[in-house]
CSV table of C-alpha atoms in Angstrom, one decimal:
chain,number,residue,atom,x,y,z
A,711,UNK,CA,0.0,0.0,0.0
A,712,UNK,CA,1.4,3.4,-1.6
A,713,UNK,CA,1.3,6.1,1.6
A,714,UNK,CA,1.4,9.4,1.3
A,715,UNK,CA,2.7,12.6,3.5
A,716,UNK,CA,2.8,16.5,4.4
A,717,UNK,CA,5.3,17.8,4.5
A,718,UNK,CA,5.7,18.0,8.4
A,719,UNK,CA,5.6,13.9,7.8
A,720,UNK,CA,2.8,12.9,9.1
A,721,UNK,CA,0.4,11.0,7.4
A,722,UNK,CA,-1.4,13.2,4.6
A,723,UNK,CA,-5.4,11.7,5.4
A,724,UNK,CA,-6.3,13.4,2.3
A,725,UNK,CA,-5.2,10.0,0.7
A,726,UNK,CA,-7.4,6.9,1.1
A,727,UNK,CA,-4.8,4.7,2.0
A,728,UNK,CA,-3.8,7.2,4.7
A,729,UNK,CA,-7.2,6.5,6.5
A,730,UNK,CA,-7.0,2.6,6.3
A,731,UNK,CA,-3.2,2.4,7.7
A,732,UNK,CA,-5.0,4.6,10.9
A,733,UNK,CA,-7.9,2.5,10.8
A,734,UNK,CA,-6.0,-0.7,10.0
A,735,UNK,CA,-4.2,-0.3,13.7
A,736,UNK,CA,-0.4,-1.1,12.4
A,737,UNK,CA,0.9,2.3,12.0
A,738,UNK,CA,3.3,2.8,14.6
A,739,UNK,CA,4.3,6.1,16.1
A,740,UNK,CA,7.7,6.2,14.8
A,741,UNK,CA,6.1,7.0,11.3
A,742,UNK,CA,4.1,9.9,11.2
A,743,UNK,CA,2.6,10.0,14.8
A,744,UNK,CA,-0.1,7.4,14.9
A,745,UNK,CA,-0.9,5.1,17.8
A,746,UNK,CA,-1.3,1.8,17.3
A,747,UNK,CA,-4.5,1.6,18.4
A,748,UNK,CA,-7.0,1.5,15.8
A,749,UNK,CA,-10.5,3.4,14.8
A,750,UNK,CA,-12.5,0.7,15.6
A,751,UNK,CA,-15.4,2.8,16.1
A,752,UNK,CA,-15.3,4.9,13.4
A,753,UNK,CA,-15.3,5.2,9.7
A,754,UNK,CA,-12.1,6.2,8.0
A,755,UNK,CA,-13.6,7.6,5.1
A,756,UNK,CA,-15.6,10.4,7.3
A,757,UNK,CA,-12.1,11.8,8.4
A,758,UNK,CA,-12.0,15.5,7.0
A,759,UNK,CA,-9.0,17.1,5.9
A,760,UNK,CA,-7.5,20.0,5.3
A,761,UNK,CA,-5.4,21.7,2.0
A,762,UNK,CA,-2.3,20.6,3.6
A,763,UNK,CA,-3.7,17.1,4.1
A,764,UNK,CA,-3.8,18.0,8.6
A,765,UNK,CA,-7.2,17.1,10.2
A,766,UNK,CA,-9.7,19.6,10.0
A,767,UNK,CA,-10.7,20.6,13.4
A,768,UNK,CA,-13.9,21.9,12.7
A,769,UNK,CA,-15.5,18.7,12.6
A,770,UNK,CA,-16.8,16.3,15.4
A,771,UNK,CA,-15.0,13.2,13.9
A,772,UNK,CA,-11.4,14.8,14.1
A,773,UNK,CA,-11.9,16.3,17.4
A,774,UNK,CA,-12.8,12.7,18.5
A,775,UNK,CA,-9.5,11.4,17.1
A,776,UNK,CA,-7.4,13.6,18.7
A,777,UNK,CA,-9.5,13.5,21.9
A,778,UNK,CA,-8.9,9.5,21.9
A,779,UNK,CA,-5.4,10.5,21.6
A,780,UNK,CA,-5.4,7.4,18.6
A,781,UNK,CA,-3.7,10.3,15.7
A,782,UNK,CA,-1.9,13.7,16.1
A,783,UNK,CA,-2.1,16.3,13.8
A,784,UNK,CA,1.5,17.6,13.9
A,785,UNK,CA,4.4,15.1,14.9
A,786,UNK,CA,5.6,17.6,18.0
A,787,UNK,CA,2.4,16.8,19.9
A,788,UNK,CA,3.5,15.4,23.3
A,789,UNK,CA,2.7,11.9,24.7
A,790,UNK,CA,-0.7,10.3,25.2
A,791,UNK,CA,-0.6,10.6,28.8
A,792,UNK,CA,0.9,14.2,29.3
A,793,UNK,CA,-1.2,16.2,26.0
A,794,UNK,CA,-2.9,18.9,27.9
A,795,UNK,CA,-5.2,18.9,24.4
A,796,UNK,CA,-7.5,16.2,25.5
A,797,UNK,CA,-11.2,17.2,25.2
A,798,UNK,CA,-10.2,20.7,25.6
A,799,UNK,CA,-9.8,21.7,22.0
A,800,UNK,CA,-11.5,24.7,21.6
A,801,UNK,CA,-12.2,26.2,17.9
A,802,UNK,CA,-13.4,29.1,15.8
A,803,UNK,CA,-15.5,29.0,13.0
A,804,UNK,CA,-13.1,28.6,10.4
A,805,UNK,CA,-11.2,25.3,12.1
A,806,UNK,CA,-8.7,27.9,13.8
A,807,UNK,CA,-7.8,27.2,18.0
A,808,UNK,CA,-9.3,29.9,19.3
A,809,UNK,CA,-6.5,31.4,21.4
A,810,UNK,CA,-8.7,32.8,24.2
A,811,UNK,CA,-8.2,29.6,25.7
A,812,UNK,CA,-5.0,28.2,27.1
A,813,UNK,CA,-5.1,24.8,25.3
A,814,UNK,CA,-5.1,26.6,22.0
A,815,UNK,CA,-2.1,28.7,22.9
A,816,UNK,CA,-0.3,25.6,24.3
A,817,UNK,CA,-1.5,23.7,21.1
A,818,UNK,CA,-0.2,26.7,19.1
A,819,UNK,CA,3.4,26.9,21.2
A,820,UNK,CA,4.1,23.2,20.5
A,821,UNK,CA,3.1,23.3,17.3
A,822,UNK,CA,6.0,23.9,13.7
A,823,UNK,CA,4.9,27.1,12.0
A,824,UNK,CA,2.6,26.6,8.8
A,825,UNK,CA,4.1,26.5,5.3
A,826,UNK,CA,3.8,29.9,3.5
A,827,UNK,CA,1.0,29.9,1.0
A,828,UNK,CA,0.3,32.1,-2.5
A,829,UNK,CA,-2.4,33.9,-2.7
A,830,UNK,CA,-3.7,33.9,-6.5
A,831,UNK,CA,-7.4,35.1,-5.9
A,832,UNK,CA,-6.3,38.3,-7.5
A,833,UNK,CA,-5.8,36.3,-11.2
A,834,UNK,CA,-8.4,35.6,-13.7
A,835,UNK,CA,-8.9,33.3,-16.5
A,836,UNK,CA,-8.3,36.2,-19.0
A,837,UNK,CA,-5.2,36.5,-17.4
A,838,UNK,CA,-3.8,32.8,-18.3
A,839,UNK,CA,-6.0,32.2,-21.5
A,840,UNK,CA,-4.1,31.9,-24.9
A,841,UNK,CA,-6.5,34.1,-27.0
A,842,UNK,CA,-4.6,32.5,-30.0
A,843,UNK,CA,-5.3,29.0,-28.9
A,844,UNK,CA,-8.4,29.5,-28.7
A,845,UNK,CA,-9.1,31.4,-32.4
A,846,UNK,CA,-6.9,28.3,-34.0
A,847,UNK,CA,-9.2,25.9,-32.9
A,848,UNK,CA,-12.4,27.4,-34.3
A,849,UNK,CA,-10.3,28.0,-37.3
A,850,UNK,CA,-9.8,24.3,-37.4
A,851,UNK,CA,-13.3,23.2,-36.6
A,852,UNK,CA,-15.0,21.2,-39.3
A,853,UNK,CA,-18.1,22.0,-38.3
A,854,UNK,CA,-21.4,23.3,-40.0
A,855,UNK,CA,-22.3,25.3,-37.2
A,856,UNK,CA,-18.5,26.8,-36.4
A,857,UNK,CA,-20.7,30.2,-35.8
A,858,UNK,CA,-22.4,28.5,-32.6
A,859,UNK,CA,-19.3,27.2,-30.8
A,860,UNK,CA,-16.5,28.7,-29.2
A,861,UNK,CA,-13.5,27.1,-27.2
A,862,UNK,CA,-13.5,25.3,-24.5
A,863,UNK,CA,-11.1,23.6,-21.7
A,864,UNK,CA,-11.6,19.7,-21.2
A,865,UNK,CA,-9.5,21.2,-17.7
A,866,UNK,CA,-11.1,24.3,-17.4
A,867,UNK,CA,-9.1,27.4,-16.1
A,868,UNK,CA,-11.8,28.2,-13.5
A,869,UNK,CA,-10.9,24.9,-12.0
A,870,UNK,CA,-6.8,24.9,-12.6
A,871,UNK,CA,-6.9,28.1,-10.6
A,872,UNK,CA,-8.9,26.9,-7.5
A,873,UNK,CA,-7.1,24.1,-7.5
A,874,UNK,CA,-3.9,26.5,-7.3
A,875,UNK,CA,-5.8,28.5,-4.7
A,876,UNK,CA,-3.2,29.2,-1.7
A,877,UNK,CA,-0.5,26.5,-2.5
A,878,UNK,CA,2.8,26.3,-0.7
A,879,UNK,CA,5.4,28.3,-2.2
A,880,UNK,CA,6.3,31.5,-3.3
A,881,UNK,CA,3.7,33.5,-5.4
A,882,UNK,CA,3.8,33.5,-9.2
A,883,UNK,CA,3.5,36.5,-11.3
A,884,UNK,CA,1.0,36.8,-13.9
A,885,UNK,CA,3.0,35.7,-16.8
A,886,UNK,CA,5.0,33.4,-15.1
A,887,UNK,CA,1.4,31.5,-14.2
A,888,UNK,CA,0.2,32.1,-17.8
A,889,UNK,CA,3.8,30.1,-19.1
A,890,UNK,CA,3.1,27.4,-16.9
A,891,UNK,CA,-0.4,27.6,-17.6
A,892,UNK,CA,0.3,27.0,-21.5
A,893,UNK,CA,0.0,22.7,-21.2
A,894,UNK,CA,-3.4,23.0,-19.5
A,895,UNK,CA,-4.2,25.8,-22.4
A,896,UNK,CA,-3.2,23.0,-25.2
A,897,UNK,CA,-6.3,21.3,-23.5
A,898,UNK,CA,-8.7,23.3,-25.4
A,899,UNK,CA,-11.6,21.5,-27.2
A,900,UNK,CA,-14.4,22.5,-29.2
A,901,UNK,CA,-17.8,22.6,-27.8
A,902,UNK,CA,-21.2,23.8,-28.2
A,903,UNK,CA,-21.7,27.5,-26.9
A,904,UNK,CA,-24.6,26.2,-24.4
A,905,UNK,CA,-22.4,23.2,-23.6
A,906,UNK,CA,-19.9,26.1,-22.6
A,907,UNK,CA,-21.8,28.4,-20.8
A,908,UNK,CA,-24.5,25.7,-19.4
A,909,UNK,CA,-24.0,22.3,-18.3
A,910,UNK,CA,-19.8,22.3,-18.2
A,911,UNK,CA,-19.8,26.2,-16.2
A,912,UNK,CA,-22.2,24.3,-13.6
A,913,UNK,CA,-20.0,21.1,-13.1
A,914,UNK,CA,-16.8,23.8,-12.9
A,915,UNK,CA,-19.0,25.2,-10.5
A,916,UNK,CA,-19.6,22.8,-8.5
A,917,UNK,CA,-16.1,21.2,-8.3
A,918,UNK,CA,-14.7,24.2,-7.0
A,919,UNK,CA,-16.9,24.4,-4.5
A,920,UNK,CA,-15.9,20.7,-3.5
A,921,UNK,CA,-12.1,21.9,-3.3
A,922,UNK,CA,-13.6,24.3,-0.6
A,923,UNK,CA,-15.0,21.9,1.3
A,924,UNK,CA,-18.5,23.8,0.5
A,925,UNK,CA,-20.5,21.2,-0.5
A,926,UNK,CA,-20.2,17.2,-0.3
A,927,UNK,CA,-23.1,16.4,-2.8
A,928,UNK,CA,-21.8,14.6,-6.0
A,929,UNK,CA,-23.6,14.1,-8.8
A,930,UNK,CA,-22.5,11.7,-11.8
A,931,UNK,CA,-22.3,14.5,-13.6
A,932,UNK,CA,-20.3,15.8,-11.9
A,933,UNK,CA,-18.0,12.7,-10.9
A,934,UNK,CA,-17.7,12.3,-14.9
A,935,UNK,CA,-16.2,16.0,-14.9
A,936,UNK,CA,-13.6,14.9,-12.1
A,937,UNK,CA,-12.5,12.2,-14.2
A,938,UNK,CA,-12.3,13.9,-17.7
A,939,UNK,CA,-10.5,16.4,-16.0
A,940,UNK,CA,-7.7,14.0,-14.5
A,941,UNK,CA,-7.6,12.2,-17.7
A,942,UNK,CA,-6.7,15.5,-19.4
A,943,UNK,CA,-4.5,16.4,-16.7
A,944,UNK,CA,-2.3,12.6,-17.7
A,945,UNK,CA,-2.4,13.2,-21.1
A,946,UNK,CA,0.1,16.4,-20.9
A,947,UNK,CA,3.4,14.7,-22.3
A,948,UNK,CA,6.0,14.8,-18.6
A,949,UNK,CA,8.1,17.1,-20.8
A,950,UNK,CA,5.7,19.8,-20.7
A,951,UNK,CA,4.7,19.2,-17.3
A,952,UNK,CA,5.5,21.6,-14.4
A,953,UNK,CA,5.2,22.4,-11.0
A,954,UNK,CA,1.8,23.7,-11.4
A,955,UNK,CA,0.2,21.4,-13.5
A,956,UNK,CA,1.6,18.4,-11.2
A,957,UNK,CA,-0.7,20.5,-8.4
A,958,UNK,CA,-3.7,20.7,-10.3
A,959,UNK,CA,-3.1,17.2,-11.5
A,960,UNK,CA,-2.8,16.4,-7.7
A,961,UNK,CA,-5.7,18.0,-6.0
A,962,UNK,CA,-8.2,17.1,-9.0
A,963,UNK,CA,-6.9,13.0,-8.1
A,964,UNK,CA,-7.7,13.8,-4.6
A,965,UNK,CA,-10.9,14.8,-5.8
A,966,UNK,CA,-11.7,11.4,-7.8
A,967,UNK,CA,-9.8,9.4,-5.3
A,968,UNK,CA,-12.5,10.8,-2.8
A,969,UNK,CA,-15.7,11.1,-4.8
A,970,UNK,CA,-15.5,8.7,-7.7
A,971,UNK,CA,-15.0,5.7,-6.1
């Protein structure tokens, strides 16, 4: 079984077979900070993560976990019988400690400080879009009704970005996103106008609102937009690949690893 981390080296619980070595009970604590002990009493899959593949403290289930002391959320955490953190993890409303409490600071003072982040909710898909890619398609288009169709990304943009949306590392500048932007571009297909603006803009939609954790109801619609999209994302040749399109590739196979199984 293939296990995956974070970069702090615990176990990253966005993966599947993440949850069943916890839940499996043969994970020691020399590896990531697990207990041997396993979640017999709960269900693996209900186990909610954050970006960076930690726990996310805003639900029950995760604040059970660390509770029953059986997984810790950063490898510094201090012993089963001396963690002040039992049942006295207190939260705000966006999975935060709240640090009027003295458990949160104490969680906060024993815990590494958080990777630094890029915020890109300042670009837009005109800013990354190859306006030339684009007009060569319809040029190429055999179809009768070339007046009714305009471009369209089997990945789309709207998507590629979200999926980019606060990733580890230093911030991109506009062009330097629209160069390594260009593989995902090449992805352009032809498709109806409605197709465009209708059915494919609602299942973008909705998928982004899946990578923030907004809403957990998947359609098959919307499960065969997941895997079109991570079938595009494999068909970019690895010498065109870069570090971005390895982390859109990455977070749209968490998403069919989680929703299309």
């Amino acid at each position: 079984m293939s296990l995956h981390y974070t970069k702090s080296g615990a176990l990253d619980m966005r993966y599947s077979s993440s949850r069943a070595a916890v839940a499996s009970g043969n994970y020691g604590m020399g590896y990531g900070g697990f207990s041997p002990s396993p979640l017999s009493s709960m269900n693996y899959n209900n186990i909610h993560t954050k970006i960076d593949g930690t726990l996310d403290m805003r639900y029950s289930s995760s604040k059970a976990i660390v509770a029953s002391q059986q997984i810790y959320n950063q490898p510094s955490f201090q012993s089963p019988t001396s963690s002040p953190y039992k049942n006295q993890i207190h939260l705000k409303k966006d999975g935060t400690p709240d640090m009027r409490y003295k458990a949160s600071q104490a969680l906060a003072s024993n815990s590494p400080p958080q990777p630094k982040t890029a915020d890109y909710s300042d670009i837009r898909t005109s800013d990354i879009r190859d306006p030339y890619q684009q007009k060569k398609y319809r040029a190429e288009s055999k179809s009768k009704y070339k007046d009714e169709k305009e471009a369209c990304h089997i990945v789309d943009l709207q998507v590629a970005l979200k999926c980019i949306e606060n990733r580890p590392g230093e911030k991109l500048s506009k062009q330097q996103l629209k160069e390594e932007m260009k593989p995902i571009n090449e992805l352009l297909r032809m498709r109806l106008k409605e197709t465009n603006r209708g059915y494919d803009k609602d299942m973008a939609d909705r998928i982004c609102d899946l990578l923030d954790n907004k809403d957990n109801r998947v359609t098959r619609g919307v499960q065969n937009k997941i895997e079109q999209m991570v079938e595009a994302m494999n068909s970019i040749p690895a010498n065109e690949r870069n570090n971005t399109t390895d982390w859109v590739s990455q977070r749209l196979t968490q998403l069919k690893e989680k929703h299309c199984v």
